[in-house]
Amino acid sequence: MADDLGVDPSKPSIARVYDYLLGGQDNYAVDREVGDFFRNDLPGSVAIAFSNRHALVRAVEEMTRLGIRQFIDMGSGLPTADNVHQVAQRWIPDARVVYIDNDPIVLAHGRALLADEKTTTVIQADLHDPLDIRTHPEVLRLIDFEQPIGVIFSATLHHLQDEENPAEVVRFWAEETAPGSVFYISHFRSGDNAETKAAEEMLQTTFGRGRWRTDEEILALFGDLEVLQPGLVACGLWRTTTESGAVTRIGASVHELTVWEQLIACGMAHKP
């Protein structure tokens, strides 16, 4: 199966490690080895994955409340519970969703999941080449660039080094989308502590990339977009007063967050 997909099972994949940390089955021994480092050597760090996922669910729900009916998920990862199209279609039954990922196994599993879907698709593409995504036939089939779009960068931009210009990637989409579009970013947040340094070193050693950024650096990724309330905050505290079934921290305060939960932050911005 791995060879048929062009996957090298001897090399770990960011998407498959994330899948393992969330309790999925679509991973190999090499991915589990990396995941077990976070589980065993950095106890509590797995909370980052769950905090990020729950915030994504709330973000999609919020986008639907803002009138968004079409979505592009940049770096979707392997299918799990409450995928973007499932959340969106609970509120907007005909919502259109395009998933983007550069991992061939994500493409295979995504296509299997979406085989009967008419308003959702997944394509294999690279964030580094936004024009290729913008002109892809499947994107053009489902996405109307004359109407507002929900653009999602959930735990993806921190895998781009500074020299890869993640802010330029966001700016491209800000320029290509219609007024009223909404952008969501979640990102590893530098804590200037031992936990941050250990996790960042593991990602750099394993994947050759991974950049924790300060709040100011993450906010700068939004460029000229208007950041919505409550600004950039820990994912565990972002919009936790929604009625989503995924919310687990209604009424929580920042002091209740673990050091790990404070290391993933998110925010949403609007294109006027």
PDB file of C-alpha atoms in Angstrom:
ATOM      1  CA  MET A   1       0.000   0.000   0.000  1.00  0.00           C
ATOM      2  CA  ALA A   2       2.734   2.454   0.982  1.00  0.00           C
ATOM      3  CA  ASP A   3       4.753   1.725  -2.180  1.00  0.00           C
ATOM      4  CA  ASP A   4       1.635   2.031  -4.346  1.00  0.00           C
ATOM      5  CA  LEU A   5       1.060   5.517  -2.957  1.00  0.00           C
ATOM      6  CA  GLY A   6       4.663   6.596  -3.355  1.00  0.00           C
ATOM      7  CA  VAL A   7       5.089   6.693   0.434  1.00  0.00           C
ATOM      8  CA  ASP A   8       8.386   5.824   2.106  1.00  0.00           C
ATOM      9  CA  PRO A   9       7.405   4.082   5.369  1.00  0.00           C
ATOM     10  CA  SER A  10      10.944   4.534   6.693  1.00  0.00           C
ATOM     11  CA  LYS A  11      10.507   8.315   6.887  1.00  0.00           C
ATOM     12  CA  PRO A  12       8.122   9.955   9.372  1.00  0.00           C
ATOM     13  CA  SER A  13       5.338  12.196   8.136  1.00  0.00           C
ATOM     14  CA  ILE A  14       3.998  15.240   9.974  1.00  0.00           C
ATOM     15  CA  ALA A  15       0.428  14.264   9.067  1.00  0.00           C
ATOM     16  CA  ARG A  16       0.852  10.675  10.257  1.00  0.00           C
ATOM     17  CA  VAL A  17       2.537  11.673  13.522  1.00  0.00           C
ATOM     18  CA  TYR A  18      -0.349  14.035  14.187  1.00  0.00           C
ATOM     19  CA  ASP A  19      -2.773  11.222  13.330  1.00  0.00           C
ATOM     20  CA  TYR A  20      -1.044   8.956  15.860  1.00  0.00           C
ATOM     21  CA  LEU A  21      -1.140  11.593  18.598  1.00  0.00           C
ATOM     22  CA  LEU A  22      -4.889  12.006  18.031  1.00  0.00           C
ATOM     23  CA  GLY A  23      -5.435   8.248  18.357  1.00  0.00           C
ATOM     24  CA  GLY A  24      -5.676   7.427  14.648  1.00  0.00           C
ATOM     25  CA  GLN A  25      -4.562   4.250  12.889  1.00  0.00           C
ATOM     26  CA  ASP A  26      -3.120   5.654   9.648  1.00  0.00           C
ATOM     27  CA  ASN A  27       0.532   5.683  10.645  1.00  0.00           C
ATOM     28  CA  TYR A  28       3.703   3.599  10.537  1.00  0.00           C
ATOM     29  CA  ALA A  29       6.224   2.501  13.158  1.00  0.00           C
ATOM     30  CA  VAL A  30       8.507   5.397  12.289  1.00  0.00           C
ATOM     31  CA  ASP A  31       5.656   7.852  12.930  1.00  0.00           C
ATOM     32  CA  ARG A  32       4.795   6.199  16.231  1.00  0.00           C
ATOM     33  CA  GLU A  33       8.429   6.464  17.304  1.00  0.00           C
ATOM     34  CA  VAL A  34       8.282  10.232  16.899  1.00  0.00           C
ATOM     35  CA  GLY A  35       4.850  10.380  18.525  1.00  0.00           C
ATOM     36  CA  ASP A  36       6.055   8.323  21.478  1.00  0.00           C
ATOM     37  CA  PHE A  37       8.834  10.826  22.090  1.00  0.00           C
ATOM     38  CA  PHE A  38       6.178  13.482  22.657  1.00  0.00           C
ATOM     39  CA  ARG A  39       4.017  11.123  24.723  1.00  0.00           C
ATOM     40  CA  ASN A  40       6.779   9.680  26.895  1.00  0.00           C
ATOM     41  CA  ASP A  41       9.622  12.187  26.962  1.00  0.00           C
ATOM     42  CA  LEU A  42       7.487  15.330  26.942  1.00  0.00           C
ATOM     43  CA  PRO A  43       4.489  14.273  29.035  1.00  0.00           C
ATOM     44  CA  GLY A  44       1.523  16.541  28.516  1.00  0.00           C
ATOM     45  CA  SER A  45       2.613  17.686  25.071  1.00  0.00           C
ATOM     46  CA  VAL A  46      -0.092  15.641  23.329  1.00  0.00           C
ATOM     47  CA  ALA A  47      -2.554  18.216  24.694  1.00  0.00           C
ATOM     48  CA  ILE A  48      -1.265  20.546  21.961  1.00  0.00           C
ATOM     49  CA  ALA A  49      -2.801  18.335  19.257  1.00  0.00           C
ATOM     50  CA  PHE A  50      -6.173  18.073  20.961  1.00  0.00           C
ATOM     51  CA  SER A  51      -6.329  21.755  21.886  1.00  0.00           C
ATOM     52  CA  ASN A  52      -5.554  22.661  18.281  1.00  0.00           C
ATOM     53  CA  ARG A  53      -8.186  20.285  16.895  1.00  0.00           C
ATOM     54  CA  HIS A  54     -10.942  21.517  19.187  1.00  0.00           C
ATOM     55  CA  ALA A  55     -10.183  25.136  18.298  1.00  0.00           C
ATOM     56  CA  LEU A  56     -10.380  24.276  14.589  1.00  0.00           C
ATOM     57  CA  VAL A  57     -13.902  22.946  15.080  1.00  0.00           C
ATOM     58  CA  ARG A  58     -14.921  26.181  16.781  1.00  0.00           C
ATOM     59  CA  ALA A  59     -13.249  28.215  14.037  1.00  0.00           C
ATOM     60  CA  VAL A  60     -15.224  26.486  11.287  1.00  0.00           C
ATOM     61  CA  GLU A  61     -18.445  26.984  13.229  1.00  0.00           C
ATOM     62  CA  GLU A  62     -17.613  30.678  13.656  1.00  0.00           C
ATOM     63  CA  MET A  63     -16.911  31.025   9.949  1.00  0.00           C
ATOM     64  CA  THR A  64     -20.337  29.637   9.118  1.00  0.00           C
ATOM     65  CA  ARG A  65     -21.898  32.186  11.492  1.00  0.00           C
ATOM     66  CA  LEU A  66     -20.059  34.883   9.568  1.00  0.00           C
ATOM     67  CA  GLY A  67     -21.708  33.675   6.378  1.00  0.00           C
ATOM     68  CA  ILE A  68     -18.847  31.640   4.918  1.00  0.00           C
ATOM     69  CA  ARG A  69     -20.120  28.864   2.640  1.00  0.00           C
ATOM     70  CA  GLN A  70     -16.860  27.694   1.048  1.00  0.00           C
ATOM     71  CA  PHE A  71     -13.555  26.700   2.610  1.00  0.00           C
ATOM     72  CA  ILE A  72      -9.965  25.920   1.673  1.00  0.00           C
ATOM     73  CA  ASP A  73      -8.095  23.924   4.323  1.00  0.00           C
ATOM     74  CA  MET A  74      -4.365  24.403   3.775  1.00  0.00           C
ATOM     75  CA  GLY A  75      -2.585  21.337   5.120  1.00  0.00           C
ATOM     76  CA  SER A  76      -5.556  19.300   6.233  1.00  0.00           C
ATOM     77  CA  GLY A  77      -3.759  16.192   7.480  1.00  0.00           C
ATOM     78  CA  LEU A  78      -5.330  12.764   7.712  1.00  0.00           C
ATOM     79  CA  PRO A  79      -9.100  12.472   8.195  1.00  0.00           C
ATOM     80  CA  THR A  80     -10.266  12.331  11.800  1.00  0.00           C
ATOM     81  CA  ALA A  81     -13.468  13.067  13.680  1.00  0.00           C
ATOM     82  CA  ASP A  82     -15.121  16.429  12.963  1.00  0.00           C
ATOM     83  CA  ASN A  83     -13.349  17.199   9.717  1.00  0.00           C
ATOM     84  CA  VAL A  84     -13.871  20.680   8.278  1.00  0.00           C
ATOM     85  CA  HIS A  85     -16.540  19.615   5.789  1.00  0.00           C
ATOM     86  CA  GLN A  86     -18.471  17.697   8.450  1.00  0.00           C
ATOM     87  CA  VAL A  87     -18.483  20.646  10.839  1.00  0.00           C
ATOM     88  CA  ALA A  88     -19.346  23.165   8.127  1.00  0.00           C
ATOM     89  CA  GLN A  89     -22.135  21.045   6.666  1.00  0.00           C
ATOM     90  CA  ARG A  90     -23.825  20.734  10.047  1.00  0.00           C
ATOM     91  CA  TRP A  91     -24.547  24.454   9.716  1.00  0.00           C
ATOM     92  CA  ILE A  92     -24.407  24.954   5.925  1.00  0.00           C
ATOM     93  CA  PRO A  93     -25.552  21.692   4.271  1.00  0.00           C
ATOM     94  CA  ASP A  94     -24.230  22.694   0.839  1.00  0.00           C
ATOM     95  CA  ALA A  95     -20.910  24.085   2.108  1.00  0.00           C
ATOM     96  CA  ARG A  96     -18.025  23.473  -0.299  1.00  0.00           C
ATOM     97  CA  VAL A  97     -14.624  22.389   1.017  1.00  0.00           C
ATOM     98  CA  VAL A  98     -11.258  21.805  -0.644  1.00  0.00           C
ATOM     99  CA  TYR A  99      -8.579  20.067   1.402  1.00  0.00           C
ATOM    100  CA  ILE A 100      -4.922  20.655   0.520  1.00  0.00           C
ATOM    101  CA  ASP A 101      -2.029  18.428   1.622  1.00  0.00           C
ATOM    102  CA  ASN A 102       1.314  17.364   0.186  1.00  0.00           C
ATOM    103  CA  ASP A 103       1.310  13.861   1.712  1.00  0.00           C
ATOM    104  CA  PRO A 104       0.183  11.177  -0.790  1.00  0.00           C
ATOM    105  CA  ILE A 105      -1.307   9.031   1.960  1.00  0.00           C
ATOM    106  CA  VAL A 106      -3.519  11.962   2.981  1.00  0.00           C
ATOM    107  CA  LEU A 107      -4.715  12.144  -0.612  1.00  0.00           C
ATOM    108  CA  ALA A 108      -5.537   8.432  -0.690  1.00  0.00           C
ATOM    109  CA  HIS A 109      -7.429   8.383   2.609  1.00  0.00           C
ATOM    110  CA  GLY A 110      -9.151  11.667   1.850  1.00  0.00           C
ATOM    111  CA  ARG A 111     -10.402  10.450  -1.506  1.00  0.00           C
ATOM    112  CA  ALA A 112     -11.706   7.265   0.093  1.00  0.00           C
ATOM    113  CA  LEU A 113     -13.583   9.265   2.718  1.00  0.00           C
ATOM    114  CA  LEU A 114     -14.960  11.699   0.155  1.00  0.00           C
ATOM    115  CA  ALA A 115     -15.780   9.208  -2.598  1.00  0.00           C
ATOM    116  CA  ASP A 116     -19.495  10.030  -2.515  1.00  0.00           C
ATOM    117  CA  GLU A 117     -19.093  13.726  -1.764  1.00  0.00           C
ATOM    118  CA  LYS A 118     -20.076  16.232  -4.443  1.00  0.00           C
ATOM    119  CA  THR A 119     -19.164  19.419  -2.587  1.00  0.00           C
ATOM    120  CA  THR A 120     -15.870  18.345  -0.989  1.00  0.00           C
ATOM    121  CA  THR A 121     -12.550  17.246  -2.460  1.00  0.00           C
ATOM    122  CA  VAL A 122      -8.895  16.777  -1.546  1.00  0.00           C
ATOM    123  CA  ILE A 123      -5.899  17.592  -3.719  1.00  0.00           C
ATOM    124  CA  GLN A 124      -2.204  16.942  -3.314  1.00  0.00           C
ATOM    125  CA  ALA A 125      -0.364  20.242  -3.511  1.00  0.00           C
ATOM    126  CA  ASP A 126       2.260  22.274  -1.699  1.00  0.00           C
ATOM    127  CA  LEU A 127       1.742  25.464   0.292  1.00  0.00           C
ATOM    128  CA  HIS A 128       4.934  26.788  -1.269  1.00  0.00           C
ATOM    129  CA  ASP A 129       3.156  26.995  -4.630  1.00  0.00           C
ATOM    130  CA  PRO A 130      -0.106  28.851  -3.962  1.00  0.00           C
ATOM    131  CA  LEU A 131      -0.614  29.662  -7.646  1.00  0.00           C
ATOM    132  CA  ASP A 132      -0.698  25.949  -8.427  1.00  0.00           C
ATOM    133  CA  ILE A 133      -3.438  25.535  -5.822  1.00  0.00           C
ATOM    134  CA  ARG A 134      -5.321  28.617  -7.016  1.00  0.00           C
ATOM    135  CA  THR A 135      -5.482  27.327 -10.610  1.00  0.00           C
ATOM    136  CA  HIS A 136      -6.090  23.650  -9.823  1.00  0.00           C
ATOM    137  CA  PRO A 137      -9.174  22.319 -11.675  1.00  0.00           C
ATOM    138  CA  GLU A 138     -10.729  20.894  -8.498  1.00  0.00           C
ATOM    139  CA  VAL A 139     -10.300  24.195  -6.692  1.00  0.00           C
ATOM    140  CA  LEU A 140     -11.882  26.059  -9.596  1.00  0.00           C
ATOM    141  CA  ARG A 141     -14.724  23.528  -9.716  1.00  0.00           C
ATOM    142  CA  LEU A 142     -15.768  24.083  -6.117  1.00  0.00           C
ATOM    143  CA  ILE A 143     -14.519  27.515  -5.083  1.00  0.00           C
ATOM    144  CA  ASP A 144     -16.007  30.761  -6.376  1.00  0.00           C
ATOM    145  CA  PHE A 145     -13.338  33.406  -5.854  1.00  0.00           C
ATOM    146  CA  GLU A 146     -15.906  36.153  -6.366  1.00  0.00           C
ATOM    147  CA  GLN A 147     -17.516  35.123  -3.065  1.00  0.00           C
ATOM    148  CA  PRO A 148     -16.044  35.100   0.476  1.00  0.00           C
ATOM    149  CA  ILE A 149     -13.911  32.087   1.388  1.00  0.00           C
ATOM    150  CA  GLY A 150     -12.833  30.621   4.699  1.00  0.00           C
ATOM    151  CA  VAL A 151      -9.069  30.035   4.457  1.00  0.00           C
ATOM    152  CA  ILE A 152      -7.664  27.724   7.123  1.00  0.00           C
ATOM    153  CA  PHE A 153      -4.032  27.397   8.164  1.00  0.00           C
ATOM    154  CA  SER A 154      -4.416  25.032  11.102  1.00  0.00           C
ATOM    155  CA  ALA A 155      -0.991  24.072  12.491  1.00  0.00           C
ATOM    156  CA  THR A 156       0.689  24.415   9.097  1.00  0.00           C
ATOM    157  CA  LEU A 157       2.565  27.716   8.908  1.00  0.00           C
ATOM    158  CA  HIS A 158       4.915  26.773  11.751  1.00  0.00           C
ATOM    159  CA  HIS A 159       6.303  24.101   9.409  1.00  0.00           C
ATOM    160  CA  LEU A 160       7.538  26.861   7.087  1.00  0.00           C
ATOM    161  CA  GLN A 161      10.905  28.366   7.899  1.00  0.00           C
ATOM    162  CA  ASP A 162      11.340  32.144   7.873  1.00  0.00           C
ATOM    163  CA  GLU A 163      13.118  31.994   4.520  1.00  0.00           C
ATOM    164  CA  GLU A 164      10.055  30.259   3.059  1.00  0.00           C
ATOM    165  CA  ASN A 165       8.027  33.420   3.722  1.00  0.00           C
ATOM    166  CA  PRO A 166       4.867  32.122   5.423  1.00  0.00           C
ATOM    167  CA  ALA A 167       3.529  35.695   5.549  1.00  0.00           C
ATOM    168  CA  GLU A 168       3.775  35.843   1.745  1.00  0.00           C
ATOM    169  CA  VAL A 169       1.735  32.654   1.492  1.00  0.00           C
ATOM    170  CA  VAL A 170      -1.032  34.230   3.571  1.00  0.00           C
ATOM    171  CA  ARG A 171      -0.777  37.494   1.644  1.00  0.00           C
ATOM    172  CA  PHE A 172      -1.242  35.663  -1.672  1.00  0.00           C
ATOM    173  CA  TRP A 173      -4.559  34.265  -0.493  1.00  0.00           C
ATOM    174  CA  ALA A 174      -5.597  37.558   1.072  1.00  0.00           C
ATOM    175  CA  GLU A 175      -5.139  39.194  -2.322  1.00  0.00           C
ATOM    176  CA  GLU A 176      -6.881  36.407  -4.245  1.00  0.00           C
ATOM    177  CA  THR A 177      -9.997  36.154  -2.095  1.00  0.00           C
ATOM    178  CA  ALA A 178     -13.103  38.346  -2.091  1.00  0.00           C
ATOM    179  CA  PRO A 179     -13.932  40.936   0.593  1.00  0.00           C
ATOM    180  CA  GLY A 180     -15.645  39.241   3.505  1.00  0.00           C
ATOM    181  CA  SER A 181     -13.270  36.280   3.437  1.00  0.00           C
ATOM    182  CA  VAL A 182     -12.129  34.965   6.819  1.00  0.00           C
ATOM    183  CA  PHE A 183      -8.680  33.591   7.692  1.00  0.00           C
ATOM    184  CA  TYR A 184      -7.873  31.264  10.578  1.00  0.00           C
ATOM    185  CA  ILE A 185      -4.334  30.532  11.765  1.00  0.00           C
ATOM    186  CA  SER A 186      -3.163  28.271  14.559  1.00  0.00           C
ATOM    187  CA  HIS A 187       0.547  28.145  15.243  1.00  0.00           C
ATOM    188  CA  PHE A 188       3.149  26.849  17.699  1.00  0.00           C
ATOM    189  CA  ARG A 189       3.785  29.655  20.150  1.00  0.00           C
ATOM    190  CA  SER A 190       7.201  30.265  21.631  1.00  0.00           C
ATOM    191  CA  GLY A 191       7.154  29.917  25.392  1.00  0.00           C
ATOM    192  CA  ASP A 192      10.861  30.661  25.892  1.00  0.00           C
ATOM    193  CA  ASN A 193      11.033  27.608  28.125  1.00  0.00           C
ATOM    194  CA  ALA A 194      12.483  24.092  28.219  1.00  0.00           C
ATOM    195  CA  GLU A 195       9.310  22.564  26.781  1.00  0.00           C
ATOM    196  CA  THR A 196       9.409  24.778  23.695  1.00  0.00           C
ATOM    197  CA  LYS A 197      13.089  24.116  23.105  1.00  0.00           C
ATOM    198  CA  ALA A 198      12.720  20.314  23.422  1.00  0.00           C
ATOM    199  CA  ALA A 199       9.721  20.111  21.091  1.00  0.00           C
ATOM    200  CA  GLU A 200      11.257  22.451  18.516  1.00  0.00           C
ATOM    201  CA  GLU A 201      14.516  20.511  18.527  1.00  0.00           C
ATOM    202  CA  MET A 202      12.633  17.237  17.951  1.00  0.00           C
ATOM    203  CA  LEU A 203      10.763  18.638  14.945  1.00  0.00           C
ATOM    204  CA  GLN A 204      13.931  20.129  13.459  1.00  0.00           C
ATOM    205  CA  THR A 205      15.859  16.884  13.933  1.00  0.00           C
ATOM    206  CA  THR A 206      13.078  14.705  12.515  1.00  0.00           C
ATOM    207  CA  PHE A 207      11.672  16.813   9.687  1.00  0.00           C
ATOM    208  CA  GLY A 208      14.374  19.422   9.124  1.00  0.00           C
ATOM    209  CA  ARG A 209      11.843  22.164   9.771  1.00  0.00           C
ATOM    210  CA  GLY A 210       9.591  23.628  12.442  1.00  0.00           C
ATOM    211  CA  ARG A 211       9.604  27.190  13.726  1.00  0.00           C
ATOM    212  CA  TRP A 212       8.079  28.339  16.995  1.00  0.00           C
ATOM    213  CA  ARG A 213       7.141  32.037  16.783  1.00  0.00           C
ATOM    214  CA  THR A 214       6.294  34.761  19.272  1.00  0.00           C
ATOM    215  CA  ASP A 215       2.802  36.260  19.466  1.00  0.00           C
ATOM    216  CA  GLU A 216       4.026  39.304  17.547  1.00  0.00           C
ATOM    217  CA  GLU A 217       5.475  37.118  14.785  1.00  0.00           C
ATOM    218  CA  ILE A 218       2.284  35.058  14.500  1.00  0.00           C
ATOM    219  CA  LEU A 219       0.083  38.160  14.363  1.00  0.00           C
ATOM    220  CA  ALA A 220       2.330  39.537  11.615  1.00  0.00           C
ATOM    221  CA  LEU A 221       1.350  36.555   9.442  1.00  0.00           C
ATOM    222  CA  PHE A 222      -2.130  38.086   9.092  1.00  0.00           C
ATOM    223  CA  GLY A 223      -0.605  41.105   7.335  1.00  0.00           C
ATOM    224  CA  ASP A 224      -3.227  43.783   6.614  1.00  0.00           C
ATOM    225  CA  LEU A 225      -6.195  41.577   7.504  1.00  0.00           C
ATOM    226  CA  GLU A 226      -8.343  42.741  10.426  1.00  0.00           C
ATOM    227  CA  VAL A 227      -7.798  40.448  13.390  1.00  0.00           C
ATOM    228  CA  LEU A 228     -11.068  39.657  15.158  1.00  0.00           C
ATOM    229  CA  GLN A 229     -11.665  39.401  18.894  1.00  0.00           C
ATOM    230  CA  PRO A 230     -10.259  38.014  21.101  1.00  0.00           C
ATOM    231  CA  GLY A 231      -7.082  38.428  19.053  1.00  0.00           C
ATOM    232  CA  LEU A 232      -4.337  35.836  19.274  1.00  0.00           C
ATOM    233  CA  VAL A 233      -4.773  33.620  22.341  1.00  0.00           C
ATOM    234  CA  ALA A 234      -4.038  30.065  23.403  1.00  0.00           C
ATOM    235  CA  CYS A 235      -6.222  27.678  21.401  1.00  0.00           C
ATOM    236  CA  GLY A 236      -7.683  26.303  24.627  1.00  0.00           C
ATOM    237  CA  LEU A 237      -9.194  29.717  25.338  1.00  0.00           C
ATOM    238  CA  TRP A 238     -10.156  30.860  21.847  1.00  0.00           C
ATOM    239  CA  ARG A 239     -13.926  31.396  21.444  1.00  0.00           C
ATOM    240  CA  THR A 240     -14.711  28.861  24.160  1.00  0.00           C
ATOM    241  CA  THR A 241     -18.171  30.295  24.788  1.00  0.00           C
ATOM    242  CA  THR A 242     -19.573  28.840  21.542  1.00  0.00           C
ATOM    243  CA  GLU A 243     -22.123  26.053  21.682  1.00  0.00           C
ATOM    244  CA  SER A 244     -19.870  23.511  19.986  1.00  0.00           C
ATOM    245  CA  GLY A 245     -19.897  20.023  21.403  1.00  0.00           C
ATOM    246  CA  ALA A 246     -16.097  20.064  21.093  1.00  0.00           C
ATOM    247  CA  VAL A 247     -15.694  22.843  23.636  1.00  0.00           C
ATOM    248  CA  THR A 248     -14.195  21.509  26.844  1.00  0.00           C
ATOM    249  CA  ARG A 249     -13.102  24.717  28.546  1.00  0.00           C
ATOM    250  CA  ILE A 250     -16.158  26.920  28.873  1.00  0.00           C
ATOM    251  CA  GLY A 251     -15.382  29.503  31.506  1.00  0.00           C
ATOM    252  CA  ALA A 252     -11.724  28.468  31.770  1.00  0.00           C
ATOM    253  CA  SER A 253      -9.070  31.004  32.665  1.00  0.00           C
ATOM    254  CA  VAL A 254      -5.534  31.192  31.369  1.00  0.00           C
ATOM    255  CA  HIS A 255      -4.226  29.993  34.720  1.00  0.00           C
ATOM    256  CA  GLU A 256      -5.909  26.638  34.181  1.00  0.00           C
ATOM    257  CA  LEU A 257      -4.001  25.927  30.986  1.00  0.00           C
ATOM    258  CA  THR A 258      -0.988  23.654  31.164  1.00  0.00           C
ATOM    259  CA  VAL A 259       2.342  24.911  29.885  1.00  0.00           C
ATOM    260  CA  TRP A 260       1.796  22.744  26.812  1.00  0.00           C
ATOM    261  CA  GLU A 261      -1.665  24.122  26.055  1.00  0.00           C
ATOM    262  CA  GLN A 262      -0.175  27.605  26.101  1.00  0.00           C
ATOM    263  CA  LEU A 263       2.223  26.622  23.298  1.00  0.00           C
ATOM    264  CA  ILE A 264      -0.439  26.501  20.568  1.00  0.00           C
ATOM    265  CA  ALA A 265      -2.169  29.796  19.791  1.00  0.00           C
ATOM    266  CA  CYS A 266      -4.753  30.824  17.235  1.00  0.00           C
ATOM    267  CA  GLY A 267      -6.588  33.777  15.813  1.00  0.00           C
ATOM    268  CA  MET A 268      -9.056  34.749  13.114  1.00  0.00           C
ATOM    269  CA  ALA A 269      -8.987  37.701  10.743  1.00  0.00           C
ATOM    270  CA  HIS A 270     -11.365  39.269   8.244  1.00  0.00           C
ATOM    271  CA  LYS A 271     -10.737  40.793   4.821  1.00  0.00           C
ATOM    272  CA  PRO A 272     -12.685  44.077   4.652  1.00  0.00           C
TER     273      PRO A 272
END
